[in-house]
Amino acid sequence: MLSACTHQAAGLLTLNERQSPRILSVVQHGDELAELPFLWRLCLACTTLGFTVTVLDATIGESESTPGLLQRLQQETTPPAPTNSWTVLPSKEGLAQLSFAGTNHQRGWHQLTHCFSDTGVVILYCNAECAANTLKGLLVPTLLPVSQQRASLLTSYLALKRLLIVGGQQPTIISVQAPGTDNGNASLPPVCSSLVECARNFLNFEARVIAFTDTADDENAVDFLPFLRGLLEACAQQVSSSSLATHAPFPSTALDGPTPLNMRVLDVHR
């Protein structure tokens, strides 16, 4: 008979039994070269840690043939636990309903957590307006992936501005770099450097930047785990309180500890 073993995900699995779901937001602003690889790696890392994951995809609308979040919100009973470790749910109408629910955002928060009480991690993949309105004043980690496409500078800046002003979120910028990028280079890529400078000069916001290299080898996904572990532990504390906190900062505890090989904090103050 196999005996119980201790591993790096044991603490998170214990938290998962007590408190769920943990809610994250990945902002969609039209930069698919950054958003989709990062979202895919984020989901893979969550499942590696033993969590079930549901992505609420606001780019896909619900319908009778493809029910999604809207149908979940209309159900009176809690849906059964997901059978797949990773599910993408059409959520355009459902998230729109939550984002325009008025000022009672805590009610929308409880609706969301009730619908996915048997899910380990819920990831909102939506635009900045939807994220800002749905999560207004809530302590939810918000991640803004940015590639080195020139067009990404404008779209990411507008998304960052809306998140700060409308939602009170302080997003972390994910600088998505191509495989083979020299991780020893401490300087920011041009697009991210300009984005940080614009945020500082025009929004009075000192952005935190995380460098993320999308690797072709799935085994390298383990490098993502230290960052994700801290992030989910912070989420567990937030979900347990389920309280509103206007213009609350991004939790620093999510970025403490060792930095993985393909995920590193860049010093933007140099």
PDB file of C-alpha atoms in Angstrom:
ATOM      1  CA  MET A   1       0.000   0.000   0.000  1.00  0.00           C
ATOM      2  CA  LEU A   2       1.329   3.410  -0.959  1.00  0.00           C
ATOM      3  CA  SER A   3       2.050   5.807   1.879  1.00  0.00           C
ATOM      4  CA  ALA A   4       1.252   9.507   1.805  1.00  0.00           C
ATOM      5  CA  CYS A   5       4.086  11.652   0.530  1.00  0.00           C
ATOM      6  CA  THR A   6       5.017  15.253   1.069  1.00  0.00           C
ATOM      7  CA  HIS A   7       5.696  17.412  -1.969  1.00  0.00           C
ATOM      8  CA  GLN A   8       5.754  21.077  -2.970  1.00  0.00           C
ATOM      9  CA  ALA A   9       2.034  21.183  -3.725  1.00  0.00           C
ATOM     10  CA  ALA A  10       0.887  19.569  -0.455  1.00  0.00           C
ATOM     11  CA  GLY A  11       0.187  22.860   1.274  1.00  0.00           C
ATOM     12  CA  LEU A  12      -1.827  24.172  -1.634  1.00  0.00           C
ATOM     13  CA  LEU A  13      -3.863  20.981  -1.856  1.00  0.00           C
ATOM     14  CA  THR A  14      -4.749  21.366   1.823  1.00  0.00           C
ATOM     15  CA  LEU A  15      -5.892  24.919   1.177  1.00  0.00           C
ATOM     16  CA  ASN A  16      -7.879  23.671  -1.783  1.00  0.00           C
ATOM     17  CA  GLU A  17      -9.923  21.416   0.489  1.00  0.00           C
ATOM     18  CA  ARG A  18     -10.790  24.297   2.819  1.00  0.00           C
ATOM     19  CA  GLN A  19     -11.296  27.230   0.505  1.00  0.00           C
ATOM     20  CA  SER A  20     -12.257  27.367  -3.132  1.00  0.00           C
ATOM     21  CA  PRO A  21     -12.252  28.692  -5.695  1.00  0.00           C
ATOM     22  CA  ARG A  22      -9.271  30.961  -6.115  1.00  0.00           C
ATOM     23  CA  ILE A  23      -9.999  33.661  -8.658  1.00  0.00           C
ATOM     24  CA  LEU A  24      -7.471  35.231 -11.020  1.00  0.00           C
ATOM     25  CA  SER A  25      -7.908  37.583 -13.946  1.00  0.00           C
ATOM     26  CA  VAL A  26      -5.947  37.526 -17.199  1.00  0.00           C
ATOM     27  CA  VAL A  27      -6.689  40.664 -19.202  1.00  0.00           C
ATOM     28  CA  GLN A  28      -7.468  40.335 -22.906  1.00  0.00           C
ATOM     29  CA  HIS A  29      -6.502  43.378 -24.963  1.00  0.00           C
ATOM     30  CA  GLY A  30      -5.906  41.891 -28.414  1.00  0.00           C
ATOM     31  CA  ASP A  31      -2.336  40.657 -27.957  1.00  0.00           C
ATOM     32  CA  GLU A  32      -2.791  36.964 -28.703  1.00  0.00           C
ATOM     33  CA  LEU A  33       0.968  36.365 -28.971  1.00  0.00           C
ATOM     34  CA  ALA A  34       1.191  37.153 -25.266  1.00  0.00           C
ATOM     35  CA  GLU A  35      -2.227  36.288 -23.856  1.00  0.00           C
ATOM     36  CA  LEU A  36      -2.842  32.788 -25.165  1.00  0.00           C
ATOM     37  CA  PRO A  37       0.609  31.277 -24.461  1.00  0.00           C
ATOM     38  CA  PHE A  38       0.604  32.746 -20.957  1.00  0.00           C
ATOM     39  CA  LEU A  39      -2.972  31.639 -20.255  1.00  0.00           C
ATOM     40  CA  TRP A  40      -2.178  28.134 -21.483  1.00  0.00           C
ATOM     41  CA  ARG A  41       0.916  27.905 -19.275  1.00  0.00           C
ATOM     42  CA  LEU A  42      -0.987  29.276 -16.288  1.00  0.00           C
ATOM     43  CA  CYS A  43      -3.676  26.607 -16.640  1.00  0.00           C
ATOM     44  CA  LEU A  44      -1.089  23.865 -17.122  1.00  0.00           C
ATOM     45  CA  ALA A  45       0.773  24.916 -13.991  1.00  0.00           C
ATOM     46  CA  CYS A  46      -2.440  24.958 -11.933  1.00  0.00           C
ATOM     47  CA  THR A  47      -3.309  21.428 -12.995  1.00  0.00           C
ATOM     48  CA  THR A  48       0.277  20.339 -12.263  1.00  0.00           C
ATOM     49  CA  LEU A  49      -0.316  21.478  -8.676  1.00  0.00           C
ATOM     50  CA  GLY A  50      -3.449  19.325  -8.516  1.00  0.00           C
ATOM     51  CA  PHE A  51      -6.122  22.002  -8.992  1.00  0.00           C
ATOM     52  CA  THR A  52      -9.094  21.818 -11.297  1.00  0.00           C
ATOM     53  CA  VAL A  53      -9.255  24.914 -13.489  1.00  0.00           C
ATOM     54  CA  THR A  54     -12.151  26.708 -15.154  1.00  0.00           C
ATOM     55  CA  VAL A  55     -11.427  29.506 -17.613  1.00  0.00           C
ATOM     56  CA  LEU A  56     -14.313  31.948 -18.013  1.00  0.00           C
ATOM     57  CA  ASP A  57     -13.699  33.036 -21.589  1.00  0.00           C
ATOM     58  CA  ALA A  58     -15.449  36.314 -22.340  1.00  0.00           C
ATOM     59  CA  THR A  59     -14.420  36.108 -25.995  1.00  0.00           C
ATOM     60  CA  ILE A  60     -16.932  33.252 -26.490  1.00  0.00           C
ATOM     61  CA  GLY A  61     -20.683  33.776 -26.169  1.00  0.00           C
ATOM     62  CA  GLU A  62     -23.080  31.328 -24.554  1.00  0.00           C
ATOM     63  CA  SER A  63     -25.818  29.619 -26.568  1.00  0.00           C
ATOM     64  CA  GLU A  64     -28.255  26.737 -26.276  1.00  0.00           C
ATOM     65  CA  SER A  65     -25.769  24.434 -27.986  1.00  0.00           C
ATOM     66  CA  THR A  66     -22.812  25.749 -25.965  1.00  0.00           C
ATOM     67  CA  PRO A  67     -24.088  26.719 -22.499  1.00  0.00           C
ATOM     68  CA  GLY A  68     -21.705  28.536 -20.211  1.00  0.00           C
ATOM     69  CA  LEU A  69     -21.491  30.990 -17.337  1.00  0.00           C
ATOM     70  CA  LEU A  70     -24.886  32.600 -17.996  1.00  0.00           C
ATOM     71  CA  GLN A  71     -26.623  29.252 -17.563  1.00  0.00           C
ATOM     72  CA  ARG A  72     -24.590  28.565 -14.407  1.00  0.00           C
ATOM     73  CA  LEU A  73     -25.692  31.873 -12.886  1.00  0.00           C
ATOM     74  CA  GLN A  74     -29.337  31.026 -13.614  1.00  0.00           C
ATOM     75  CA  GLN A  75     -29.159  27.671 -11.840  1.00  0.00           C
ATOM     76  CA  GLU A  76     -30.493  27.580  -8.295  1.00  0.00           C
ATOM     77  CA  THR A  77     -28.376  24.641  -7.190  1.00  0.00           C
ATOM     78  CA  THR A  78     -24.610  24.209  -7.170  1.00  0.00           C
ATOM     79  CA  PRO A  79     -23.477  22.396 -10.340  1.00  0.00           C
ATOM     80  CA  PRO A  80     -21.671  19.061 -10.011  1.00  0.00           C
ATOM     81  CA  ALA A  81     -17.914  19.021  -9.667  1.00  0.00           C
ATOM     82  CA  PRO A  82     -16.064  19.200 -13.016  1.00  0.00           C
ATOM     83  CA  THR A  83     -14.894  15.893 -14.423  1.00  0.00           C
ATOM     84  CA  ASN A  84     -12.045  17.444 -16.398  1.00  0.00           C
ATOM     85  CA  SER A  85      -9.054  19.059 -14.745  1.00  0.00           C
ATOM     86  CA  TRP A  86      -9.169  21.961 -17.193  1.00  0.00           C
ATOM     87  CA  THR A  87     -12.352  23.471 -18.641  1.00  0.00           C
ATOM     88  CA  VAL A  88     -13.001  26.501 -20.838  1.00  0.00           C
ATOM     89  CA  LEU A  89     -16.487  27.929 -20.361  1.00  0.00           C
ATOM     90  CA  PRO A  90     -18.179  30.418 -22.732  1.00  0.00           C
ATOM     91  CA  SER A  91     -18.769  33.465 -20.525  1.00  0.00           C
ATOM     92  CA  LYS A  92     -19.401  36.586 -22.599  1.00  0.00           C
ATOM     93  CA  GLU A  93     -23.000  37.121 -21.484  1.00  0.00           C
ATOM     94  CA  GLY A  94     -22.491  35.855 -17.948  1.00  0.00           C
ATOM     95  CA  LEU A  95     -19.571  38.159 -17.197  1.00  0.00           C
ATOM     96  CA  ALA A  96     -21.431  41.054 -18.814  1.00  0.00           C
ATOM     97  CA  GLN A  97     -24.325  40.373 -16.444  1.00  0.00           C
ATOM     98  CA  LEU A  98     -21.989  40.418 -13.448  1.00  0.00           C
ATOM     99  CA  SER A  99     -20.117  43.512 -14.613  1.00  0.00           C
ATOM    100  CA  PHE A 100     -23.324  45.516 -14.992  1.00  0.00           C
ATOM    101  CA  ALA A 101     -24.866  44.324 -11.745  1.00  0.00           C
ATOM    102  CA  GLY A 102     -24.678  47.830 -10.273  1.00  0.00           C
ATOM    103  CA  THR A 103     -22.765  48.706  -7.136  1.00  0.00           C
ATOM    104  CA  ASN A 104     -23.417  45.438  -5.312  1.00  0.00           C
ATOM    105  CA  HIS A 105     -20.198  43.774  -6.443  1.00  0.00           C
ATOM    106  CA  GLN A 106     -20.023  41.570  -3.365  1.00  0.00           C
ATOM    107  CA  ARG A 107     -23.253  39.900  -4.459  1.00  0.00           C
ATOM    108  CA  GLY A 108     -21.721  39.203  -7.868  1.00  0.00           C
ATOM    109  CA  TRP A 109     -18.602  37.869  -6.139  1.00  0.00           C
ATOM    110  CA  HIS A 110     -20.654  35.400  -4.087  1.00  0.00           C
ATOM    111  CA  GLN A 111     -22.584  34.344  -7.197  1.00  0.00           C
ATOM    112  CA  LEU A 112     -19.321  33.559  -8.916  1.00  0.00           C
ATOM    113  CA  THR A 113     -17.826  31.624  -6.021  1.00  0.00           C
ATOM    114  CA  HIS A 114     -21.103  29.720  -5.517  1.00  0.00           C
ATOM    115  CA  CYS A 115     -21.193  28.612  -9.150  1.00  0.00           C
ATOM    116  CA  PHE A 116     -17.673  27.180  -8.895  1.00  0.00           C
ATOM    117  CA  SER A 117     -17.474  26.043  -5.286  1.00  0.00           C
ATOM    118  CA  ASP A 118     -16.060  22.686  -6.430  1.00  0.00           C
ATOM    119  CA  THR A 119     -13.424  24.221  -8.703  1.00  0.00           C
ATOM    120  CA  GLY A 120      -9.900  24.899  -7.500  1.00  0.00           C
ATOM    121  CA  VAL A 121      -9.022  27.898  -9.679  1.00  0.00           C
ATOM    122  CA  VAL A 122     -11.256  30.187 -11.738  1.00  0.00           C
ATOM    123  CA  ILE A 123      -9.522  32.372 -14.326  1.00  0.00           C
ATOM    124  CA  LEU A 124     -11.387  35.292 -15.869  1.00  0.00           C
ATOM    125  CA  TYR A 125     -10.144  35.872 -19.409  1.00  0.00           C
ATOM    126  CA  CYS A 126     -11.816  39.121 -20.405  1.00  0.00           C
ATOM    127  CA  ASN A 127     -11.110  42.668 -21.499  1.00  0.00           C
ATOM    128  CA  ALA A 128     -10.144  45.425 -19.090  1.00  0.00           C
ATOM    129  CA  GLU A 129     -13.606  46.974 -18.959  1.00  0.00           C
ATOM    130  CA  CYS A 130     -15.191  43.669 -17.976  1.00  0.00           C
ATOM    131  CA  ALA A 131     -12.471  42.911 -15.403  1.00  0.00           C
ATOM    132  CA  ALA A 132     -12.662  46.406 -13.924  1.00  0.00           C
ATOM    133  CA  ASN A 133     -16.453  46.331 -13.547  1.00  0.00           C
ATOM    134  CA  THR A 134     -16.765  42.715 -12.418  1.00  0.00           C
ATOM    135  CA  LEU A 135     -13.919  42.828  -9.887  1.00  0.00           C
ATOM    136  CA  LYS A 136     -14.212  46.472  -8.824  1.00  0.00           C
ATOM    137  CA  GLY A 137     -12.656  46.945  -5.391  1.00  0.00           C
ATOM    138  CA  LEU A 138     -12.000  43.222  -4.927  1.00  0.00           C
ATOM    139  CA  LEU A 139      -8.629  41.763  -3.987  1.00  0.00           C
ATOM    140  CA  VAL A 140      -8.203  39.683  -7.129  1.00  0.00           C
ATOM    141  CA  PRO A 141      -4.747  39.335  -8.750  1.00  0.00           C
ATOM    142  CA  THR A 142      -4.925  40.806 -12.242  1.00  0.00           C
ATOM    143  CA  LEU A 143      -2.315  39.838 -14.829  1.00  0.00           C
ATOM    144  CA  LEU A 144      -1.705  41.854 -18.014  1.00  0.00           C
ATOM    145  CA  PRO A 145       0.297  39.875 -20.619  1.00  0.00           C
ATOM    146  CA  VAL A 146       2.276  42.007 -23.085  1.00  0.00           C
ATOM    147  CA  SER A 147       4.335  40.878 -26.072  1.00  0.00           C
ATOM    148  CA  GLN A 148       6.870  42.889 -28.040  1.00  0.00           C
ATOM    149  CA  GLN A 149       4.434  43.830 -30.814  1.00  0.00           C
ATOM    150  CA  ARG A 150       4.423  47.601 -31.264  1.00  0.00           C
ATOM    151  CA  ALA A 151       0.605  47.665 -31.343  1.00  0.00           C
ATOM    152  CA  SER A 152       0.558  46.058 -27.909  1.00  0.00           C
ATOM    153  CA  LEU A 153       1.877  49.242 -26.282  1.00  0.00           C
ATOM    154  CA  LEU A 154      -1.294  51.230 -26.948  1.00  0.00           C
ATOM    155  CA  THR A 155      -3.771  48.440 -26.184  1.00  0.00           C
ATOM    156  CA  SER A 156      -1.999  47.420 -22.978  1.00  0.00           C
ATOM    157  CA  TYR A 157      -1.736  51.037 -21.779  1.00  0.00           C
ATOM    158  CA  LEU A 158      -5.460  51.639 -22.330  1.00  0.00           C
ATOM    159  CA  ALA A 159      -6.228  48.383 -20.493  1.00  0.00           C
ATOM    160  CA  LEU A 160      -3.920  49.342 -17.616  1.00  0.00           C
ATOM    161  CA  LYS A 161      -5.517  52.775 -17.342  1.00  0.00           C
ATOM    162  CA  ARG A 162      -9.039  51.351 -17.205  1.00  0.00           C
ATOM    163  CA  LEU A 163      -8.085  48.754 -14.595  1.00  0.00           C
ATOM    164  CA  LEU A 164      -6.535  51.408 -12.360  1.00  0.00           C
ATOM    165  CA  ILE A 165      -9.168  54.128 -12.695  1.00  0.00           C
ATOM    166  CA  VAL A 166     -12.394  52.127 -13.032  1.00  0.00           C
ATOM    167  CA  GLY A 167     -11.676  48.952 -11.109  1.00  0.00           C
ATOM    168  CA  GLY A 168      -9.049  50.018  -8.598  1.00  0.00           C
ATOM    169  CA  GLN A 169      -6.918  47.012  -9.581  1.00  0.00           C
ATOM    170  CA  GLN A 170      -3.149  47.322  -9.762  1.00  0.00           C
ATOM    171  CA  PRO A 171      -2.249  44.766 -12.422  1.00  0.00           C
ATOM    172  CA  THR A 172       1.043  42.981 -12.774  1.00  0.00           C
ATOM    173  CA  ILE A 173       2.506  43.242 -16.271  1.00  0.00           C
ATOM    174  CA  ILE A 174       3.588  39.910 -17.740  1.00  0.00           C
ATOM    175  CA  SER A 175       6.367  40.528 -20.263  1.00  0.00           C
ATOM    176  CA  VAL A 176       5.993  37.546 -22.588  1.00  0.00           C
ATOM    177  CA  GLN A 177       9.272  36.796 -24.317  1.00  0.00           C
ATOM    178  CA  ALA A 178      10.063  34.418 -27.149  1.00  0.00           C
ATOM    179  CA  PRO A 179      11.936  31.153 -26.505  1.00  0.00           C
ATOM    180  CA  GLY A 180      15.683  31.657 -26.508  1.00  0.00           C
ATOM    181  CA  THR A 181      15.475  35.119 -24.943  1.00  0.00           C
ATOM    182  CA  ASP A 182      18.464  35.899 -22.721  1.00  0.00           C
ATOM    183  CA  ASN A 183      17.002  35.806 -19.197  1.00  0.00           C
ATOM    184  CA  GLY A 184      20.258  37.196 -17.866  1.00  0.00           C
ATOM    185  CA  ASN A 185      19.445  40.572 -19.386  1.00  0.00           C
ATOM    186  CA  ALA A 186      17.956  42.677 -16.592  1.00  0.00           C
ATOM    187  CA  SER A 187      16.674  45.454 -18.862  1.00  0.00           C
ATOM    188  CA  LEU A 188      13.064  45.673 -19.976  1.00  0.00           C
ATOM    189  CA  PRO A 189      12.144  44.990 -23.600  1.00  0.00           C
ATOM    190  CA  PRO A 190      11.205  48.168 -25.521  1.00  0.00           C
ATOM    191  CA  VAL A 191       7.425  47.768 -25.396  1.00  0.00           C
ATOM    192  CA  CYS A 192       7.322  46.970 -21.683  1.00  0.00           C
ATOM    193  CA  SER A 193       9.813  49.715 -20.928  1.00  0.00           C
ATOM    194  CA  SER A 194       7.595  52.256 -22.684  1.00  0.00           C
ATOM    195  CA  LEU A 195       4.495  50.902 -20.951  1.00  0.00           C
ATOM    196  CA  VAL A 196       6.103  51.216 -17.521  1.00  0.00           C
ATOM    197  CA  GLU A 197       7.262  54.746 -18.306  1.00  0.00           C
ATOM    198  CA  CYS A 198       3.798  55.795 -19.513  1.00  0.00           C
ATOM    199  CA  ALA A 199       2.184  54.311 -16.404  1.00  0.00           C
ATOM    200  CA  ARG A 200       4.644  56.202 -14.207  1.00  0.00           C
ATOM    201  CA  ASN A 201       4.361  59.542 -16.003  1.00  0.00           C
ATOM    202  CA  PHE A 202       0.660  59.679 -16.829  1.00  0.00           C
ATOM    203  CA  LEU A 203      -0.984  57.407 -14.232  1.00  0.00           C
ATOM    204  CA  ASN A 204       1.422  57.840 -11.301  1.00  0.00           C
ATOM    205  CA  PHE A 205       1.629  54.055 -11.095  1.00  0.00           C
ATOM    206  CA  GLU A 206       4.829  52.067 -10.554  1.00  0.00           C
ATOM    207  CA  ALA A 207       4.128  48.849 -12.410  1.00  0.00           C
ATOM    208  CA  ARG A 208       5.545  45.493 -11.382  1.00  0.00           C
ATOM    209  CA  VAL A 209       6.829  43.514 -14.353  1.00  0.00           C
ATOM    210  CA  ILE A 210       7.320  39.767 -14.534  1.00  0.00           C
ATOM    211  CA  ALA A 211       9.323  38.270 -17.405  1.00  0.00           C
ATOM    212  CA  PHE A 212       7.755  35.110 -18.807  1.00  0.00           C
ATOM    213  CA  THR A 213       9.394  32.943 -21.462  1.00  0.00           C
ATOM    214  CA  ASP A 214       7.080  30.564 -23.261  1.00  0.00           C
ATOM    215  CA  THR A 215       9.015  27.315 -23.573  1.00  0.00           C
ATOM    216  CA  ALA A 216       8.243  24.626 -26.122  1.00  0.00           C
ATOM    217  CA  ASP A 217       9.132  21.852 -23.667  1.00  0.00           C
ATOM    218  CA  ASP A 218       6.139  21.024 -21.430  1.00  0.00           C
ATOM    219  CA  GLU A 219       8.464  19.719 -18.723  1.00  0.00           C
ATOM    220  CA  ASN A 220       9.699  23.260 -18.153  1.00  0.00           C
ATOM    221  CA  ALA A 221       6.245  24.170 -16.848  1.00  0.00           C
ATOM    222  CA  VAL A 222       7.559  23.247 -13.392  1.00  0.00           C
ATOM    223  CA  ASP A 223       9.571  26.495 -13.522  1.00  0.00           C
ATOM    224  CA  PHE A 224       6.304  28.386 -13.260  1.00  0.00           C
ATOM    225  CA  LEU A 225       5.264  26.754  -9.986  1.00  0.00           C
ATOM    226  CA  PRO A 226       7.055  28.949  -7.393  1.00  0.00           C
ATOM    227  CA  PHE A 227       5.365  32.081  -8.734  1.00  0.00           C
ATOM    228  CA  LEU A 228       1.987  30.371  -8.976  1.00  0.00           C
ATOM    229  CA  ARG A 229       2.250  28.878  -5.483  1.00  0.00           C
ATOM    230  CA  GLY A 230       2.576  32.318  -3.908  1.00  0.00           C
ATOM    231  CA  LEU A 231      -0.172  33.703  -6.099  1.00  0.00           C
ATOM    232  CA  LEU A 232      -2.674  31.016  -5.135  1.00  0.00           C
ATOM    233  CA  GLU A 233      -1.835  31.264  -1.449  1.00  0.00           C
ATOM    234  CA  ALA A 234      -2.638  34.976  -1.655  1.00  0.00           C
ATOM    235  CA  CYS A 235      -5.872  34.148  -3.477  1.00  0.00           C
ATOM    236  CA  ALA A 236      -6.887  31.716  -0.732  1.00  0.00           C
ATOM    237  CA  GLN A 237      -6.667  34.500   1.841  1.00  0.00           C
ATOM    238  CA  GLN A 238      -8.673  36.832  -0.365  1.00  0.00           C
ATOM    239  CA  VAL A 239     -11.449  34.328  -1.034  1.00  0.00           C
ATOM    240  CA  SER A 240     -11.762  33.472   2.649  1.00  0.00           C
ATOM    241  CA  SER A 241     -12.471  37.106   3.497  1.00  0.00           C
ATOM    242  CA  SER A 242     -14.615  37.802   0.388  1.00  0.00           C
ATOM    243  CA  SER A 243     -14.539  41.447   1.358  1.00  0.00           C
ATOM    244  CA  LEU A 244     -14.403  44.642  -0.640  1.00  0.00           C
ATOM    245  CA  ALA A 245     -11.270  46.763  -0.524  1.00  0.00           C
ATOM    246  CA  THR A 246     -11.363  49.880  -2.661  1.00  0.00           C
ATOM    247  CA  HIS A 247      -8.214  50.454  -4.724  1.00  0.00           C
ATOM    248  CA  ALA A 248      -6.412  47.637  -2.909  1.00  0.00           C
ATOM    249  CA  PRO A 249      -2.838  46.934  -4.033  1.00  0.00           C
ATOM    250  CA  PHE A 250      -1.657  43.742  -5.644  1.00  0.00           C
ATOM    251  CA  PRO A 251      -0.652  41.393  -2.789  1.00  0.00           C
ATOM    252  CA  SER A 252       3.121  41.400  -2.401  1.00  0.00           C
ATOM    253  CA  THR A 253       3.015  37.914  -0.862  1.00  0.00           C
ATOM    254  CA  ALA A 254       2.240  36.521  -4.289  1.00  0.00           C
ATOM    255  CA  LEU A 255       5.709  37.430  -5.494  1.00  0.00           C
ATOM    256  CA  ASP A 256       7.797  36.476  -2.484  1.00  0.00           C
ATOM    257  CA  GLY A 257      10.145  33.537  -2.463  1.00  0.00           C
ATOM    258  CA  PRO A 258      12.463  32.132  -5.129  1.00  0.00           C
ATOM    259  CA  THR A 259      11.923  33.212  -8.724  1.00  0.00           C
ATOM    260  CA  PRO A 260      11.560  30.390 -11.292  1.00  0.00           C
ATOM    261  CA  LEU A 261      13.778  30.053 -14.333  1.00  0.00           C
ATOM    262  CA  ASN A 262      11.233  31.222 -16.887  1.00  0.00           C
ATOM    263  CA  MET A 263       9.480  33.675 -14.588  1.00  0.00           C
ATOM    264  CA  ARG A 264      11.456  36.520 -13.040  1.00  0.00           C
ATOM    265  CA  VAL A 265      10.820  39.922 -11.495  1.00  0.00           C
ATOM    266  CA  LEU A 266      12.357  42.779 -13.432  1.00  0.00           C
ATOM    267  CA  ASP A 267      13.645  45.840 -11.580  1.00  0.00           C
ATOM    268  CA  VAL A 268      11.850  48.695 -13.349  1.00  0.00           C
ATOM    269  CA  HIS A 269      13.409  51.394 -11.169  1.00  0.00           C
ATOM    270  CA  ARG A 270      16.905  51.198 -12.657  1.00  0.00           C
TER     271      ARG A 270
END
